[in-house]
CSV table of C-alpha atoms and ligand atoms in Angstrom, one decimal:
chain,number,residue,atom,x,y,z
D,10,MET,CA,92.4,109.9,75.0
D,11,ILE,CA,95.0,110.5,77.8
D,12,ILE,CA,97.7,108.8,79.4
D,13,ILE,CA,98.0,109.5,82.6
D,14,LYS,CA,101.2,107.7,84.4
D,15,THR,CA,100.2,108.0,88.7
D,16,ILE,CA,97.6,106.7,90.7
D,17,PRO,CA,96.5,110.3,91.8
D,18,GLU,CA,95.8,111.7,89.0
D,19,LEU,CA,94.2,108.4,87.6
D,20,ARG,CA,91.8,108.1,91.0
D,21,ALA,CA,90.2,112.4,89.8
D,22,VAL,CA,89.8,111.2,86.7
D,23,ILE,CA,87.8,108.3,87.9
D,24,ASN,CA,86.0,110.6,90.9
D,25,GLU,CA,85.1,112.9,88.0
D,26,GLN,CA,83.6,110.0,85.6
D,27,ARG,CA,81.3,108.8,89.2
D,28,LEU,CA,80.3,112.1,89.7
D,29,LEU,CA,78.2,112.0,86.1
D,30,ASN,CA,77.5,108.5,86.5
D,31,LYS,CA,79.5,106.6,84.0
D,32,LYS,CA,80.8,103.3,84.1
D,33,ILE,CA,84.0,102.7,83.9
D,34,GLY,CA,85.2,99.4,82.4
D,35,PHE,CA,88.5,98.3,82.6
D,36,VAL,CA,90.6,96.2,80.5
D,37,PRO,CA,94.5,95.2,82.1
D,38,THR,CA,97.8,94.6,79.7
D,39,MET,CA,101.0,94.2,79.3
D,40,GLY,CA,101.2,96.5,76.3
D,41,ALA,CA,103.0,95.5,72.7
D,42,LEU,CA,99.2,95.3,71.9
D,43,HIS,CA,97.8,93.3,68.8
D,44,SER,CA,94.6,92.7,67.1
D,45,ALA,CA,93.2,90.6,70.1
D,46,HIS,CA,93.8,92.8,73.4
D,47,GLN,CA,92.2,95.6,70.2
D,48,ALA,CA,88.7,93.4,70.5
D,49,LEU,CA,88.6,93.5,74.0
D,50,ILE,CA,89.1,97.2,74.2
D,51,LYS,CA,86.2,97.3,71.5
D,52,GLN,CA,83.9,95.4,73.4
D,53,CYS,CA,84.9,97.6,76.5
D,54,VAL,CA,83.9,100.7,75.0
D,55,ALA,CA,80.8,99.2,73.4
D,56,GLU,CA,79.4,98.6,76.9
D,57,ASN,CA,80.7,100.9,79.3
D,58,ASP,CA,80.6,105.4,78.9
D,59,TYR,CA,84.8,105.1,79.9
D,60,THR,CA,87.0,102.5,79.0
D,61,VAL,CA,90.7,102.8,81.0
D,62,VAL,CA,93.8,100.6,79.4
D,63,SER,CA,96.3,99.9,81.8
D,64,ILE,CA,99.8,99.0,80.3
D,65,PHE,CA,101.7,97.7,82.9
D,66,VAL,CA,104.5,94.8,82.3
D,67,ASN,CA,104.2,92.6,85.6
D,68,PRO,CA,107.6,91.7,87.3
D,69,LEU,CA,106.0,89.5,89.9
D,70,GLN,CA,103.8,87.3,87.6
D,71,PHE,CA,107.4,86.8,85.6
D,72,GLY,CA,109.7,83.6,87.2
D,73,PRO,CA,113.6,83.9,87.3
D,74,GLY,CA,114.7,83.4,83.7
D,75,GLU,CA,112.1,84.4,82.1
D,76,ASP,CA,111.4,87.0,79.9
D,77,LEU,CA,110.8,90.7,81.8
D,78,GLU,CA,113.6,92.3,80.1
D,79,LYS,CA,113.0,92.0,77.2
D,80,TYR,CA,109.1,91.9,77.1
D,81,PRO,CA,108.2,93.5,73.9
D,82,ARG,CA,107.4,97.9,74.7
D,83,ASP,CA,106.4,100.3,72.7
D,84,LEU,CA,104.1,103.0,74.3
D,85,ASN,CA,103.5,105.0,70.7
D,86,LYS,CA,102.4,102.4,69.2
D,87,ASP,CA,100.4,100.9,71.9
D,88,SER,CA,99.0,104.2,72.2
D,89,ASP,CA,97.5,104.6,68.7
D,90,ALA,CA,96.3,101.1,68.9
D,91,VAL,CA,94.2,102.4,72.3
D,92,LYS,CA,93.0,105.2,70.5
D,93,SER,CA,91.3,104.1,67.4
D,94,CYS,CA,89.5,101.5,69.4
D,95,GLY,CA,87.8,105.0,70.9
D,96,ALA,CA,89.4,104.2,74.3
D,97,ASP,CA,89.4,107.4,77.1
D,98,LEU,CA,92.9,106.6,78.9
D,99,ILE,CA,96.0,104.7,79.2
D,100,PHE,CA,97.3,104.4,82.4
D,101,PHE,CA,100.5,103.3,82.1
D,102,PRO,CA,102.4,103.2,86.1
D,103,ASP,CA,105.8,102.9,86.1
D,104,PRO,CA,106.5,99.8,87.9
D,105,GLU,CA,107.9,101.8,91.0
D,106,GLU,CA,104.4,103.5,91.4
D,107,ILE,CA,102.5,100.3,91.7
D,108,LEU,CA,105.4,98.3,93.5
D,109,GLY,CA,107.2,100.9,95.5
D,110,GLY,CA,108.2,100.2,99.0
D,111,GLU,CA,108.7,96.9,100.1
D,112,ILE,CA,105.1,95.1,99.6
D,113,LEU,CA,104.2,92.4,102.3
D,114,THR,CA,100.6,92.0,101.0
D,115,TYR,CA,100.5,89.1,98.3
D,116,VAL,CA,96.7,87.8,97.0
D,117,ASP,CA,97.1,83.7,96.5
D,118,ILE,CA,94.8,81.3,95.4
D,119,ASP,CA,94.5,77.5,96.4
D,120,LYS,CA,93.8,74.9,94.4
D,121,LEU,CA,93.1,76.5,90.6
D,122,GLN,CA,96.9,77.4,90.6
D,123,ASN,CA,98.3,73.8,91.0
D,124,ASN,CA,98.4,73.0,87.6
D,125,LEU,CA,98.9,73.9,84.0
D,126,CYS,CA,100.7,77.3,83.9
D,127,GLY,CA,100.4,77.8,87.3
D,128,LEU,CA,102.8,74.1,88.5
D,129,LYS,CA,105.4,75.3,85.6
D,130,ARG,CA,105.8,79.2,86.9
D,131,PRO,CA,105.7,79.1,90.9
D,132,GLY,CA,104.6,82.5,91.9
D,133,HIS,CA,103.0,83.5,88.4
D,134,PHE,CA,99.2,83.5,89.7
D,135,ARG,CA,100.7,85.2,92.8
D,136,GLY,CA,102.2,87.6,91.1
D,137,VAL,CA,98.8,88.1,88.3
D,138,CYS,CA,96.3,88.4,91.3
D,139,THR,CA,98.4,90.9,93.5
D,140,ILE,CA,98.8,93.2,90.5
D,141,VAL,CA,95.3,93.1,89.1
D,142,THR,CA,94.0,93.4,92.9
D,143,LYS,CA,95.6,97.0,93.4
D,144,LEU,CA,94.4,97.5,89.5
D,145,PHE,CA,91.0,97.1,90.8
D,146,ASN,CA,91.5,98.5,93.4
D,147,ILE,CA,93.4,102.3,91.5
D,148,VAL,CA,90.9,102.0,88.8
D,149,THR,CA,87.9,100.5,90.7
D,150,PRO,CA,85.9,99.5,87.4
D,151,ASP,CA,82.0,98.0,87.4
D,152,LYS,CA,83.0,95.6,84.4
D,153,ALA,CA,87.0,94.3,83.3
D,154,TYR,CA,87.9,92.2,80.5
D,155,PHE,CA,89.3,89.4,79.9
D,156,GLY,CA,90.7,86.9,76.9
D,157,LYS,CA,89.9,83.1,77.2
D,158,LYS,CA,92.7,83.0,75.9
D,159,ASP,CA,94.7,82.9,79.2
D,160,ILE,CA,91.9,80.2,80.4
D,161,GLN,CA,93.5,79.8,84.1
D,162,GLN,CA,94.1,83.0,84.2
D,163,LEU,CA,90.2,83.8,83.8
D,164,THR,CA,89.2,81.1,86.0
D,165,ILE,CA,91.2,82.5,89.2
D,166,ILE,CA,90.4,86.3,88.6
D,167,LYS,CA,86.7,85.2,88.2
D,168,LYS,CA,86.7,82.7,91.8
D,169,MET,CA,89.1,85.7,93.5
D,170,VAL,CA,86.9,88.6,92.1
D,171,LYS,CA,84.3,86.2,93.9
D,172,ASP,CA,86.3,84.9,97.2
D,173,LEU,CA,87.4,88.5,97.6
D,174,ASN,CA,84.0,90.0,96.9
D,175,PHE,CA,85.2,93.0,94.0
D,176,ALA,CA,82.0,94.5,92.8
D,177,ILE,CA,83.3,93.7,89.2
D,178,GLU,CA,81.6,92.0,86.6
D,179,ILE,CA,84.5,89.7,85.0
D,180,VAL,CA,83.4,89.5,81.3
D,181,GLU,CA,85.1,86.4,78.8
D,182,CYS,CA,86.4,87.4,75.7
D,183,PRO,CA,87.1,84.7,73.0
D,184,ILE,CA,90.1,83.4,71.5
D,185,ILE,CA,91.8,85.9,68.7
D,186,ARG,CA,93.6,84.3,66.3
D,187,GLU,CA,95.7,84.9,63.2
D,188,THR,CA,94.0,83.8,59.7
D,189,ASP,CA,96.6,80.5,60.2
D,190,GLY,CA,94.7,79.9,63.8
D,191,ILE,CA,97.6,80.8,65.8
D,192,ALA,CA,96.5,83.3,68.8
D,193,PHE,CA,97.6,86.6,68.7
D,194,SER,CA,99.9,87.1,71.1
D,195,SER,CA,103.2,89.6,72.2
D,196,ARG,CA,105.0,87.0,72.3
D,197,ASN,CA,104.7,85.8,68.6
D,198,LEU,CA,106.9,88.6,67.9
D,199,TYR,CA,109.6,87.0,69.6
D,200,LEU,CA,109.5,84.1,66.5
D,201,SER,CA,111.6,83.8,63.5
D,202,SER,CA,110.0,83.0,60.6
D,203,ALA,CA,110.6,79.3,60.4
D,204,GLU,CA,109.2,79.1,64.4
D,205,ARG,CA,106.3,81.2,62.8
D,206,LYS,CA,105.8,78.1,60.7
D,207,ASP,CA,105.9,76.0,63.5
D,208,ALA,CA,104.0,77.6,66.1
D,209,VAL,CA,100.9,76.6,64.4
D,210,VAL,CA,101.6,73.4,65.5
D,211,LEU,CA,99.9,74.4,68.8
D,212,ASN,CA,96.2,75.1,67.1
D,213,GLN,CA,97.1,72.6,64.6
D,214,ALA,CA,97.4,69.9,66.8
D,215,ILE,CA,93.8,71.9,68.9
D,216,LYS,CA,92.1,71.0,66.1
D,217,ASN,CA,92.7,67.5,65.4
D,218,ALA,CA,92.1,66.7,69.0
D,219,VAL,CA,89.2,68.1,68.3
D,220,LYS,CA,88.1,65.9,65.6
D,221,ALA,CA,89.2,62.3,67.5
D,222,ILE,CA,86.8,63.9,70.4
D,223,ASP,CA,83.8,64.1,68.0
D,224,ALA,CA,84.5,60.9,66.2
D,225,GLY,CA,83.9,59.4,69.8
D,226,GLU,CA,87.7,59.3,71.6
D,227,LEU,CA,86.9,60.5,74.9
D,228,SER,CA,90.2,59.0,76.5
D,229,ALA,CA,92.2,62.1,77.7
D,230,GLU,CA,95.2,59.6,77.6
D,231,ILE,CA,94.7,59.1,73.9
D,232,ILE,CA,94.1,62.7,73.0
D,233,ILE,CA,96.6,63.7,74.6
D,234,ASN,CA,99.6,61.6,72.9
D,235,GLN,CA,97.9,62.2,69.8
D,236,ILE,CA,98.7,65.8,70.4
D,237,LYS,CA,101.9,65.4,72.2
D,238,LYS,CA,103.0,63.6,68.5
D,239,GLN,CA,101.7,65.8,66.6
D,240,ILE,CA,103.8,68.4,68.2
D,241,ASN,CA,107.0,66.9,68.5
D,242,GLU,CA,107.3,66.1,64.7
D,243,LYS,CA,108.5,70.1,64.9
D,244,TYR,CA,111.8,70.6,65.2
D,245,THR,CA,111.9,73.8,67.2
D,246,ALA,CA,108.8,72.5,69.6
D,247,LYS,CA,109.2,71.7,72.9
D,248,ILE,CA,106.3,70.5,75.1
D,249,ASP,CA,105.8,72.0,78.3
D,250,TYR,CA,102.5,70.9,79.1
D,251,VAL,CA,99.4,69.4,77.0
D,252,LYS,CA,96.5,68.4,79.6
D,253,ILE,CA,93.0,68.2,79.7
D,254,VAL,CA,91.0,69.3,82.8
D,255,ASN,CA,87.8,70.0,84.4
D,256,THR,CA,86.8,73.8,85.4
D,257,ASP,CA,89.2,72.9,89.0
D,258,MET,CA,91.9,72.7,86.8
D,259,GLU,CA,92.0,69.3,87.5
D,260,ASP,CA,93.2,66.7,85.4
D,261,VAL,CA,90.5,64.4,83.8
D,262,LYS,CA,90.7,60.8,82.4
D,263,ASP,CA,86.9,60.6,80.5
D,264,ILE,CA,86.6,64.3,78.3
D,265,LYS,CA,83.3,65.9,79.0
D,266,SER,CA,81.8,68.5,77.3
D,267,GLY,CA,83.4,72.2,79.4
D,268,ASN,CA,86.7,70.1,80.3
D,269,ILE,CA,89.8,72.1,78.6
D,270,LEU,CA,92.2,71.2,76.7
D,271,ALA,CA,95.3,73.4,77.2
D,272,LEU,CA,98.5,73.5,75.6
D,273,ALA,CA,102.1,75.1,76.3
D,274,VAL,CA,104.8,74.5,74.2
D,275,PHE,CA,108.1,76.1,73.6
D,276,ILE,CA,108.9,77.1,70.1
D,277,GLY,CA,112.1,78.0,70.1
D,278,ALA,CA,113.1,79.8,73.4
D,279,THR,CA,109.0,81.4,72.8
D,280,ARG,CA,106.9,80.1,75.4
D,281,LEU,CA,103.2,79.5,73.5
D,282,ILE,CA,99.7,79.0,74.9
D,283,ASP,CA,96.7,78.2,73.6
D,284,ASN,CA,93.3,76.1,75.0
D,285,HIS,CA,89.9,74.9,73.8
D,286,ILE,CA,86.9,73.9,75.6
D,287,ILE,CA,85.7,71.1,74.7
D,288,GLY,CA,82.1,71.3,73.3
D,289,GLU,CA,82.7,75.0,71.9
D,290,VAL,CA,82.8,75.9,68.1
D,291,LEU,CA,85.9,75.8,66.8
D,292,ASP,CA,86.0,78.4,64.3
D,293,PHE,CA,89.8,78.2,63.1
L,314,AMP,P1,98.6,90.3,77.7
L,314,AMP,O1,98.5,92.0,77.2
L,314,AMP,O2,99.2,89.3,77.1
L,314,AMP,O3,98.8,90.5,79.7
L,314,AMP,O4,96.7,90.2,77.3
L,314,AMP,C1,96.0,91.0,78.4
L,314,AMP,C2,94.7,90.5,78.0
L,314,AMP,O5,94.4,90.3,76.4
L,314,AMP,C3,94.2,89.5,78.8
L,314,AMP,O6,92.9,89.2,79.2
L,314,AMP,C4,94.7,87.9,77.7
L,314,AMP,O7,93.9,86.8,78.4
L,314,AMP,C5,93.9,88.8,76.8
L,314,AMP,N1,94.6,88.3,74.9
L,314,AMP,C6,96.1,88.0,74.8
L,314,AMP,N2,95.8,87.5,73.9
L,314,AMP,C7,94.4,87.3,73.2
L,314,AMP,C8,94.3,86.4,72.4
L,314,AMP,N3,94.5,85.9,71.0
L,314,AMP,N4,92.4,86.1,72.2
L,314,AMP,C9,91.5,87.0,73.2
L,314,AMP,N5,92.4,87.4,74.3
L,314,AMP,C10,93.8,87.5,74.1
C-alpha cells in the first residue's frame, strides 16, 4: 500500500491502473478510521481491482465553532487500518493541495439540504459536495462507497452524481454499530465514559420507536415525541433534531415504509447522529 499526498502523483498512479484496465474503487473519509470505515474499505476491495482511500478533514464542511481543529488525526494508525483491509493507496493531501489558491466555484444542491443536518449546519453540504466533486475529479473512480449512517449525505451525493452526470456508481453501505448498538463514529472518541453510556440513548430510542411503529403507531408527531421524551431523560443529552422524512428530506405526518427516522443529539459537547429507514430490518 502506498501513501500519496499530491494530485499529480495520484493522477499518474490512476493512469497506470487504467492502462492495465483496472476498475478503481474509492472510499472518501476524514480519517480517525474505525470498524465502519474498514467495512466500507473491505467491500470496495472485494468489488474493485484497485482501491483508493482518501483521508482529508474537509474544512469546508465545518461551520464556525465546530470541531475542525480538534477533529482526531492519526495517520500511522489509519494507514495500518487501511492496509489491513487490503486497500492499495491512501490519498492524504494537505489542505493546501485541495484548497490552495482561491476557490470561486462551489457545488451546491437545492431542496435536499433544507432539512436535518443541512438546516442545522448551514453550508455543510455545499462543503461536502464541493470537496467530493474535487475528489471524484482527481480519483476518477468507477465506484465510490458511502455509509448510510450519513443518510442525508448519501442521498445528496447520489443526486449530485445523477444531476452532474458523473460516471461513478455510488455504493450504499449499511450502518455499522458497536455491540451495544451505538453507530461507530470518529466523534465517539470525544465521549467521556459517562457520556459514552448515555450515547446509547440514540439507538435505544430508535429501537423503541420502531417497536411502536411496528405495533401500528404511524403518527410522526407521536413517534417523534416518544423519542424526544426518552432522550431528554439523559442528563448529558441535548436534542438537535428528531425528524421523520421522506426521501426528498421533507417532514412527513404519516409514517410510511421507506421514510427515514433521523436524529442528531449533543451528548455533552459531542454531536452524534443516527437514523433508521422504516421497513428495513432492525439488526441491533
Ligand atoms: P467520515 O470519515 O465520518 O467522513 O466517514 C467516511 C464514510 O464512512 C462516510 O461514507 C460515512 O457515511 C461512513 N461511515 C462512518 N461511520 C459509519 C457507520 N457507523 N456505519 C456506516 N458507515 C459509516
